[in-house]
Amino acid sequence: MRRALATAALALSLAGCSPAVLKGVDIPALDAAINATVGDPGTCVLIGETGSGEVVHRFGSNVTCGRALPACNGATRTLEDLLNITAKSRQPVNISCPSSPDGGRTVAWAAGPIETHDELVYAAAMEGPNTPPGVVIADKLTNAFEKVGLIRR
């Protein structure tokens, strides 16, 4: 009996941690859809709230998501930096550039509002030797978001 109560309490506490803005979205399905479309050890996707930029969902490891990478304008930035910019501006970003001196690796950035959710924006970064352009990552993420009902058409 105690074990059943403890399990129920744990389930309720975890459900309470689920962000209200993602209610109705199957989080494991969202992660699976992102993984199937842009999943790679060098990929991070953040979903945040418009205005504040507070992260409500993260796909990717702490290391991958915390890296400072070339911003393709001579500076470097983290993905959280891009999420915060996008949360305020709601302007799409799709850019790619070399991330290694020899040009053998590239970084691609994609960010923008999540259609049909005025309160949500996303930011994604992928870095590696076979990285697609930022616009391709944005398109693939739109498809992943649609697949799990985050974008409703």
JSON list of C-alpha atoms in Angstrom, two decimals, residues 4-5 7 11 13 27 35 52 57 73-74 79 94 97 104 110 115 125 131 145 151:
[
{"chain": "A", "resi": 4, "resn": "ALA", "atom": "CA", "xyz": [1.39, 2.40, -4.34]},
{"chain": "A", "resi": 5, "resn": "LEU", "atom": "CA", "xyz": [0.92, 5.71, -2.50]},
{"chain": "A", "resi": 7, "resn": "THR", "atom": "CA", "xyz": [4.29, 5.85, -6.75]},
{"chain": "A", "resi": 11, "resn": "ALA", "atom": "CA", "xyz": [3.56, 10.63, -10.59]},
{"chain": "A", "resi": 13, "resn": "SER", "atom": "CA", "xyz": [4.67, 15.56, -8.46]},
{"chain": "A", "resi": 27, "resn": "ILE", "atom": "CA", "xyz": [6.79, 15.04, -24.13]},
{"chain": "A", "resi": 35, "resn": "ASN", "atom": "CA", "xyz": [15.32, 13.05, -32.48]},
{"chain": "A", "resi": 52, "resn": "SER", "atom": "CA", "xyz": [10.82, 35.97, -20.68]},
{"chain": "A", "resi": 57, "resn": "HIS", "atom": "CA", "xyz": [11.56, 22.16, -22.74]},
{"chain": "A", "resi": 73, "resn": "ASN", "atom": "CA", "xyz": [28.61, 37.33, -37.26]},
{"chain": "A", "resi": 74, "resn": "GLY", "atom": "CA", "xyz": [32.12, 37.24, -35.76]},
{"chain": "A", "resi": 79, "resn": "LEU", "atom": "CA", "xyz": [21.62, 28.59, -27.64]},
{"chain": "A", "resi": 94, "resn": "ASN", "atom": "CA", "xyz": [18.11, 30.67, -40.01]},
{"chain": "A", "resi": 97, "resn": "CYS", "atom": "CA", "xyz": [28.63, 29.12, -41.03]},
{"chain": "A", "resi": 104, "resn": "GLY", "atom": "CA", "xyz": [35.28, 20.93, -42.04]},
{"chain": "A", "resi": 110, "resn": "ALA", "atom": "CA", "xyz": [17.33, 28.07, -36.34]},
{"chain": "A", "resi": 115, "resn": "GLU", "atom": "CA", "xyz": [3.09, 28.70, -35.04]},
{"chain": "A", "resi": 125, "resn": "ALA", "atom": "CA", "xyz": [21.64, 24.68, -32.89]},
{"chain": "A", "resi": 131, "resn": "THR", "atom": "CA", "xyz": [25.28, 19.87, -40.45]},
{"chain": "A", "resi": 145, "resn": "PHE", "atom": "CA", "xyz": [6.18, 20.03, -33.90]},
{"chain": "A", "resi": 151, "resn": "ILE", "atom": "CA", "xyz": [1.59, 23.11, -34.13]}
]
